Coordinates of C-alpha atoms and ligand atoms in Angstrom, one line a residue:
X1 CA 137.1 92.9 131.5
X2 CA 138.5 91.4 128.7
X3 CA 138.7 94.2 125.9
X4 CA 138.6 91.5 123.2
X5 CA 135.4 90.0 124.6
X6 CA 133.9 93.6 124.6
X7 CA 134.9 94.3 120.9
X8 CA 133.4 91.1 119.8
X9 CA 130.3 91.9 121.6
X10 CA 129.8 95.2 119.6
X11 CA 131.0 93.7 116.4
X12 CA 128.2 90.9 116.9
X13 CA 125.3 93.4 117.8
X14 CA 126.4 95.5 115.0
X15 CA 126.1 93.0 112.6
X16 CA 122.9 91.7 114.3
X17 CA 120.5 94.8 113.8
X18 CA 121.7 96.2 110.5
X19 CA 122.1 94.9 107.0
X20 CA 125.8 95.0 105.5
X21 CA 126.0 96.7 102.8
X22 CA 126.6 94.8 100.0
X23 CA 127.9 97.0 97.2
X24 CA 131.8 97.3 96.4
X25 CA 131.2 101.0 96.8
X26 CA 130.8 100.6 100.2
X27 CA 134.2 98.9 101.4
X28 CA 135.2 102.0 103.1
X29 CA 135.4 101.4 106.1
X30 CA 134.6 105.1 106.8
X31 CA 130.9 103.8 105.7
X32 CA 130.6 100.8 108.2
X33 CA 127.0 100.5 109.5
X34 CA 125.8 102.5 112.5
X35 CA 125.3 100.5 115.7
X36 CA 121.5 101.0 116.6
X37 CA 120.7 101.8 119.8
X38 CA 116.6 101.7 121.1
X39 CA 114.4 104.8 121.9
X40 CA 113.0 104.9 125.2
X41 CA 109.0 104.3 124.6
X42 CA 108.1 107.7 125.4
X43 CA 111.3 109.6 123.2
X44 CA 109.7 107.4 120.3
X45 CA 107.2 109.0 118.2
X46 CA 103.6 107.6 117.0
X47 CA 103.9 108.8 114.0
X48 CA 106.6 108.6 111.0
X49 CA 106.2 111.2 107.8
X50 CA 108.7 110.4 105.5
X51 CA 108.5 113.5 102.4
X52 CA 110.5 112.6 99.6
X53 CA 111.6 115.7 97.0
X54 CA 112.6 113.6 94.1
X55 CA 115.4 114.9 92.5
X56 CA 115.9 117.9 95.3
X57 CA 119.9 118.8 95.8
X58 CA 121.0 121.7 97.8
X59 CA 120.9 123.5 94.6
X60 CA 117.4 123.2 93.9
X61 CA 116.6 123.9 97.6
X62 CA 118.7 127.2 97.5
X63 CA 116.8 128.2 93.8
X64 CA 113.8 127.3 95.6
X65 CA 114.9 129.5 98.8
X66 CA 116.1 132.5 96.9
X67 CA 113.5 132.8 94.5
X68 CA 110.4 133.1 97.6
X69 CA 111.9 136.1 99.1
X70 CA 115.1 134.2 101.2
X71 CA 112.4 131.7 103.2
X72 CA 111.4 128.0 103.3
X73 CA 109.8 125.9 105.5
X74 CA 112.8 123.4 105.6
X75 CA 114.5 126.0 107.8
X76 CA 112.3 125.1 110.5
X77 CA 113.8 121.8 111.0
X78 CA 116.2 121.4 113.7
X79 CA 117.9 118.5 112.7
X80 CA 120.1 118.5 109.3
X81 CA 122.0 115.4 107.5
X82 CA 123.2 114.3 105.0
X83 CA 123.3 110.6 103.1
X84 CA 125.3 109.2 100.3
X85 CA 122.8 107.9 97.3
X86 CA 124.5 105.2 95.5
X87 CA 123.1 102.5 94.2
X88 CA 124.8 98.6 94.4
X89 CA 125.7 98.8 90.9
X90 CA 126.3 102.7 90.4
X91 CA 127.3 105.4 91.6
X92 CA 124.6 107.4 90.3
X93 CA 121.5 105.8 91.7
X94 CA 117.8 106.0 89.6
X95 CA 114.9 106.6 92.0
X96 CA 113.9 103.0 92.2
X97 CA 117.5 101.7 94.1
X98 CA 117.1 104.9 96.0
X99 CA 114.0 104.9 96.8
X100 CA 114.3 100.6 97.9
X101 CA 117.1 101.9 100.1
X102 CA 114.6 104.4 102.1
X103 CA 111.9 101.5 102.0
X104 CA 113.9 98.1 102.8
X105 CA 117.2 99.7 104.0
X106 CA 119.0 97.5 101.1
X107 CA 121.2 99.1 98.6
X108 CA 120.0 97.5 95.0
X109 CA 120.4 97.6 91.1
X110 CA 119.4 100.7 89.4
X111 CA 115.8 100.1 88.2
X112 CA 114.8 97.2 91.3
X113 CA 111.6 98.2 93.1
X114 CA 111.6 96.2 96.3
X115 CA 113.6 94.0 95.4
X116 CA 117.8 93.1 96.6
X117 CA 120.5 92.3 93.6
X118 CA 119.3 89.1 93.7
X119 CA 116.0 90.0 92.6
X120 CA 114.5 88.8 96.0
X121 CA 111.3 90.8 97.3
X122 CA 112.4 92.7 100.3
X123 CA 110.1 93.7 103.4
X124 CA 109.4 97.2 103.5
X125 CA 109.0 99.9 106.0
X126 CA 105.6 100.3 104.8
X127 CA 104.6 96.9 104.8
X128 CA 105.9 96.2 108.1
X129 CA 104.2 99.4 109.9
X130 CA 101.1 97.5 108.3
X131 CA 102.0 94.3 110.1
X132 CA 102.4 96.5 113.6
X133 CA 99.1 97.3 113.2
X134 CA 99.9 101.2 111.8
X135 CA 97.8 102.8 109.3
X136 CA 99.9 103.4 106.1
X137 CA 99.7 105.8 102.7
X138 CA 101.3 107.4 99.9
X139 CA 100.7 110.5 98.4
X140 CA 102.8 111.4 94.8
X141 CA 102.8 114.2 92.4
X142 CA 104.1 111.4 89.6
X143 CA 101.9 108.1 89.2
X144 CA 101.4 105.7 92.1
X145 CA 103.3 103.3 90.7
X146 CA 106.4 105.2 89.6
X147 CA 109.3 104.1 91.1
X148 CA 109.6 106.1 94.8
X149 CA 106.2 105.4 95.7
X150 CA 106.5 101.8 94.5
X151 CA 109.4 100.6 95.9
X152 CA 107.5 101.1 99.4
X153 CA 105.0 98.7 98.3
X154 CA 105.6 96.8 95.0
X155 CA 108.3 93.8 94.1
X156 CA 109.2 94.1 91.0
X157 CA 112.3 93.7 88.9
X158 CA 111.8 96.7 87.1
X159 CA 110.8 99.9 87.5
X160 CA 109.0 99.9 84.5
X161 CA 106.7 96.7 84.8
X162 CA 103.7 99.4 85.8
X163 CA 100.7 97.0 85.8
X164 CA 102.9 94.3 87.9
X165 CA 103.2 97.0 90.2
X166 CA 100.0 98.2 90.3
X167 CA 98.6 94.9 91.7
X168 CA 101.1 94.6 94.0
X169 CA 99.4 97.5 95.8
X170 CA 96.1 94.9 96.3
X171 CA 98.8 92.4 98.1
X172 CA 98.6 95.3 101.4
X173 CA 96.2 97.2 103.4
X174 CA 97.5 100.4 102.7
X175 CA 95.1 102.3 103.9
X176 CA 95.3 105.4 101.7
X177 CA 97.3 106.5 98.3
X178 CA 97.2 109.3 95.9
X179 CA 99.0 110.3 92.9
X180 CA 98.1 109.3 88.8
X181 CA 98.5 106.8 86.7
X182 CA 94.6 105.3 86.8
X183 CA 95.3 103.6 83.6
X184 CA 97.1 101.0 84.8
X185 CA 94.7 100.0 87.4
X186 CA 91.6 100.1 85.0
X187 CA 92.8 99.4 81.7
X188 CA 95.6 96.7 81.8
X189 CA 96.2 93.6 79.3
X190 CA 95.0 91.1 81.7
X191 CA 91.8 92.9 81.7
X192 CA 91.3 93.0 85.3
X193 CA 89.6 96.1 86.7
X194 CA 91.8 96.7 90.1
X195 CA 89.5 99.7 90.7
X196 CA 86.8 97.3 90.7
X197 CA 88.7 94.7 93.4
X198 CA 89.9 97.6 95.6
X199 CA 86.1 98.4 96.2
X200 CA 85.7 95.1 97.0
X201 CA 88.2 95.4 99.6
X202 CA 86.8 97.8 101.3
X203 CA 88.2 100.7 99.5
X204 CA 86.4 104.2 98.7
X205 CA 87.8 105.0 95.1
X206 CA 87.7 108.5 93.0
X207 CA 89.8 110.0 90.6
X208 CA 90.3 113.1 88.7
X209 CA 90.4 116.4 90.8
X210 CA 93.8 116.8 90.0
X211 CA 93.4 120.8 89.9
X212 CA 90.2 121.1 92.3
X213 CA 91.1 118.6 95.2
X214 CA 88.5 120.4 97.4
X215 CA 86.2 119.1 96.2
X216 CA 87.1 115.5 96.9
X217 CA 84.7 114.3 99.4
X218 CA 86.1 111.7 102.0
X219 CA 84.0 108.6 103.8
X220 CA 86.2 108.4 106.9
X221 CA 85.0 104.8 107.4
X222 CA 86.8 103.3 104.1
X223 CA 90.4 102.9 102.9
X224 CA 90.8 105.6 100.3
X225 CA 92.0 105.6 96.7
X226 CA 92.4 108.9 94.6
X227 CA 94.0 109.1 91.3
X228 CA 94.4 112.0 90.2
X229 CA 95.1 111.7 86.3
X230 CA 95.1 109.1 83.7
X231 CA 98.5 108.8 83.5
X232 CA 101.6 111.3 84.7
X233 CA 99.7 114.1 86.9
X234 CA 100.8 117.7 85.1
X235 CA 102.8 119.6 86.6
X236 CA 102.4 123.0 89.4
X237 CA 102.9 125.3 85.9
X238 CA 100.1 123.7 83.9
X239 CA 97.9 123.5 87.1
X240 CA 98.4 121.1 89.3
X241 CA 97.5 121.6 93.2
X242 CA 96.9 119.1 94.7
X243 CA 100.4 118.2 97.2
X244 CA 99.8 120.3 100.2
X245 CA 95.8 119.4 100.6
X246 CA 95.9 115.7 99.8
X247 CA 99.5 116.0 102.5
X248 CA 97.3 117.4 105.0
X249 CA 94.0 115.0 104.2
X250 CA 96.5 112.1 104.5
X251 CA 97.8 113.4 108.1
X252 CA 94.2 113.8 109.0
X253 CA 93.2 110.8 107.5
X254 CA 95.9 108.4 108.9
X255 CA 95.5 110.0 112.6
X256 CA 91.7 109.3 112.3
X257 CA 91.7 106.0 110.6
X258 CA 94.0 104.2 113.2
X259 CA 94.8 105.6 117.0
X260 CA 98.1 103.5 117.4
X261 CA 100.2 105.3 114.7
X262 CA 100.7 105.4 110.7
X263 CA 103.9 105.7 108.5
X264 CA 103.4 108.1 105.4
X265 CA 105.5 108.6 102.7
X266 CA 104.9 111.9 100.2
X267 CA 106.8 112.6 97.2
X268 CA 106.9 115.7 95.2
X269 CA 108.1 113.9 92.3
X270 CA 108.2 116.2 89.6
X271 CA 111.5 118.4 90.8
X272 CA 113.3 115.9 89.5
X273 CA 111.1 116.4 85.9
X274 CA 112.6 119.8 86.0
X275 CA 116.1 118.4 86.7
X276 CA 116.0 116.3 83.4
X277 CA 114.7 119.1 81.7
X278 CA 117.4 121.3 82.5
X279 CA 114.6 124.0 83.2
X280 CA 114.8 126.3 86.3
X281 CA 111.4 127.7 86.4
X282 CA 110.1 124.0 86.4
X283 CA 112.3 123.1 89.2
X284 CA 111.9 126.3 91.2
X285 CA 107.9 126.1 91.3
X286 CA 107.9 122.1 92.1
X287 CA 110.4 123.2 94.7
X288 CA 108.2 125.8 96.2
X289 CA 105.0 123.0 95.7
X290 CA 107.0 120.3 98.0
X291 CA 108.1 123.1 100.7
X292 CA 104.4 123.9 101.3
X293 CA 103.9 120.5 101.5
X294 CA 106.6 119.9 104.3
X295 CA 104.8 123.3 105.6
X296 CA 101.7 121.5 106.2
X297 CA 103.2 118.5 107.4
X298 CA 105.2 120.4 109.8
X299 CA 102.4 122.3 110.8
X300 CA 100.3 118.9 111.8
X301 CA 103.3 117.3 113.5
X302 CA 103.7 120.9 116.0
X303 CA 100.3 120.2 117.1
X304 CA 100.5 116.7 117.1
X305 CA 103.6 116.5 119.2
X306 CA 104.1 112.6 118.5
X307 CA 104.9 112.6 114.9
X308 CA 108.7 112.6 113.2
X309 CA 109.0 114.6 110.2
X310 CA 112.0 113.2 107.7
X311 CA 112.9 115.5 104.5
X312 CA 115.1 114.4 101.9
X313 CA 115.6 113.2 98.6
X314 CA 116.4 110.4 96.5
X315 CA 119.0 112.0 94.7
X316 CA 120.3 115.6 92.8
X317 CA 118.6 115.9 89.1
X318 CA 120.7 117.9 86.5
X319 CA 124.2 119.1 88.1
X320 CA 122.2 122.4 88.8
X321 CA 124.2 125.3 89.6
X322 CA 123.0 129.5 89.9
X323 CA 125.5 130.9 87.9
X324 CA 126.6 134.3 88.1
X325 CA 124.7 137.2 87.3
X326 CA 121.5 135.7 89.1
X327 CA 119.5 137.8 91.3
X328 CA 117.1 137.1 93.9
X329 CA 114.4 137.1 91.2
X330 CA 116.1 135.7 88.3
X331 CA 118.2 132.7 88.9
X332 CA 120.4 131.6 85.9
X333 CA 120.5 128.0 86.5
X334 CA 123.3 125.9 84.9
X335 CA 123.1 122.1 84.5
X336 CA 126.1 119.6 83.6
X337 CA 123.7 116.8 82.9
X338 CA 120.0 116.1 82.2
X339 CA 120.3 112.9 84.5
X340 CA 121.2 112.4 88.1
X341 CA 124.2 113.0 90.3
X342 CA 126.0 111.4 93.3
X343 CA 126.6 114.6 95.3
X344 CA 125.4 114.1 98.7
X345 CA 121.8 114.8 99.8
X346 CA 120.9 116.9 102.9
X347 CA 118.0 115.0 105.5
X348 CA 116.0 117.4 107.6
X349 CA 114.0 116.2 110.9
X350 CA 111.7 117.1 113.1
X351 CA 109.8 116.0 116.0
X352 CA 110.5 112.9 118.4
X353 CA 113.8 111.0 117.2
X354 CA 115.1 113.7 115.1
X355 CA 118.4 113.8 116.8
X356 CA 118.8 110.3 114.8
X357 CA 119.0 111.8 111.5
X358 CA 122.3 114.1 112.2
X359 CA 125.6 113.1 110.3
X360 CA 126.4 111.7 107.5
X361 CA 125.4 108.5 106.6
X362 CA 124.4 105.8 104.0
X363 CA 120.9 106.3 102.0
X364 CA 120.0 103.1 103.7
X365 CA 120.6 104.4 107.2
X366 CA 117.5 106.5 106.9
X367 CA 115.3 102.7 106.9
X368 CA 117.2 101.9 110.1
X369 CA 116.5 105.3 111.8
X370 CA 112.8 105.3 111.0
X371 CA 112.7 101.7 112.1
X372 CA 114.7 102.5 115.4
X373 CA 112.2 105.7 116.2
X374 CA 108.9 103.3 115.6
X375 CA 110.9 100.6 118.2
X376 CA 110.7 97.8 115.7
X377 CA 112.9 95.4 116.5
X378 CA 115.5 92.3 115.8
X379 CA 115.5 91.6 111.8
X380 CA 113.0 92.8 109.6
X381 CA 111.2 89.8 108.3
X382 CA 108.4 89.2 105.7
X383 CA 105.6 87.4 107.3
X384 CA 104.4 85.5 103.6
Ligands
ZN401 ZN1 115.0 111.2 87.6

């Protein structure tokens, strides 16, 4: 056997199934892409959860830890990783080129929500679950159409072009989302009620139990829509409590709604509000919010025994350190910035294809892992 031959072989599959990187941060050739290999059927799982802690370094994870007497539920995970969150054009990424990395496996322009440098729409993870015939949904502690949840569904040049984005949600079928930001759904300047056109589509539609979700009662036979504040939802300190029961409707909901599978991606959005804000206790009780979230989820995915369970974030918020002098029950947090950082992020998984999510990696590995445990295959390709 020719070794050449061999080499070329490898070099053309590799090049085949996964997107090169296209940022001149990624010439090293330390960060070539990962050859994908398929799951057997039955070592792939029917289920992908994808929980997103915006803004959630190791720091805010070990303030989180510390400060709920030395536990969290991400130690339960058997699989840890970490990823490298730049962004094409910097090396500290926003959360809409980090989260388009997660959702389209494409490393983009700070601000770009679905879109590649070139400002072309890209097919996301979501959309293409949708095409397989999976039920899909979102669930966010920030609006729907902030920049993590929308760069899973929206195509937009900029993060900030809200009302673009929220129509972009009536281009799918996702099948349920919650989160805020109703305004721009209901009151926009081209004066279309999208609430209005999402009933029409077959879509139940409520809003505004953002601290008494129990009371939200759900018709099983619709697509649902929940938002849960005008605009930004507030935050666990003012109220807010909504993240672990609208996590665990949404499992419920998903596995009910469609028998072949869902992908669902949850954000606790708002420790990276605490990041910018240089404020601990703000970070620490968003912290503790998400990890009973991924509690839940966890809990769901044990009994489910076909669901993956991916934990990570889109990047660090704040250069957060616990300076000296902090105890168990006072941490003395420190912050060089009141932006983001590039310092790596850790990935935790669970549950059938875990083992894919060990290493270190690129930011858009964690799009090629998901789509490698769901067995989609060749080139991801938009269908319109
Ligand atoms: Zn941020």
């Amino acid at each position: 056997m020719n070794n050449w031959i061999l080499i070329s072989c490898l070099f053309l599959l590799q090049t085949a199934c996964t997107p090169t990187p296209n940022a001149s941060l990624a010439k090293n050739p330390a960060t070539a892409p990962p050859v994908i290999e398929e799951l057997a059927p039955a070592a792939r799982p029917r289920n992908v959860i994808l929980l997103i802690g915006d803004g959630m370094g190791l720091t805010q994870i070990s303030a989180g830890l510390y400060s709920n007497g030395d536990h969290l539920n991400l130690e339960r995970f058997p699989v840890i990783g970490l990823h490298k969150s730049y962004s094409s054009d910097n090396l500290i990424t926003d959360s809409a080129a980090g989260a388009t990395a997660f959702s389209a496996g494409k490393k983009t322009y700070n601000g770009a929500i679905g879109v590649d440098p070139e400002g072309k729409p890209l097919y996301t993870i979501l959309e293409e679950a949708d095409d397989q015939g999976l039920a899909t949904g979102m669930v966010t502690t920030s609006t729907i159409v902030h920049a993590t949840p929308a760069a899973f569904i929206a195509h937009e040049a900029q993060r900030t072009y809200y009302e673009p984005i929220a129509r972009d949600f009536l281009d799918t079928d996702i099948d349920l989302f919650i989160g805020g930001g109703k305004k721009y759904f209901d009151r926009r300047e081209d004066g279309r009620d999208l609430l209005q056109e999402l009933r029409q589509k077959g879509y139940a539609v409520s809003s505004f139990l953002e601290t008494n979700f129990k009371d939200l009662s759900v018709d099983y036979s619709k697509k649902l829509t929940y938002l849960t504040s005008d605009s930004d939802p507030l935050s666990v300190e003012q109220g807010r409590d909504y993240l672990t029961p609208a996590s665990i409707l949404a499992c419920d909901f998903l596995d009910k709604f469609n028998s072949k599978g869902f992908f669902l991606m949850i954000e606790g959005a708002q420790i990276d509000w605490g990041g910018h804000a240089n404020n601990s206790s703000y970070i620490i009780t968003e912290m503790l919010d998400f990890d009973k979230a991924v509690g839940a989820v966890l809990d769901f995915a044990e009994k489910d025994g076909h669901t993956l369970v991916i934990v990570t974030a889109d990047h660090e918020t704040g250069g957060y350190a616990i300076n000296p002098g902090s105890t168990r029950d006072s941490i003395i947090g420190a912050f060089t910035s009141d932006y983001h950082t590039a310092t790596l992020i850790p990935v935790f998984a669970y549950g059938p294809g875990a083992q894919l999510f060990a290493g270190i990696y690129e930011n858009t590995a964690i799009y090629d892992k998901m789509r490698q445990a769901f067995g989609f295959r060749g080139m991801a390709v938009r269908k319109n």
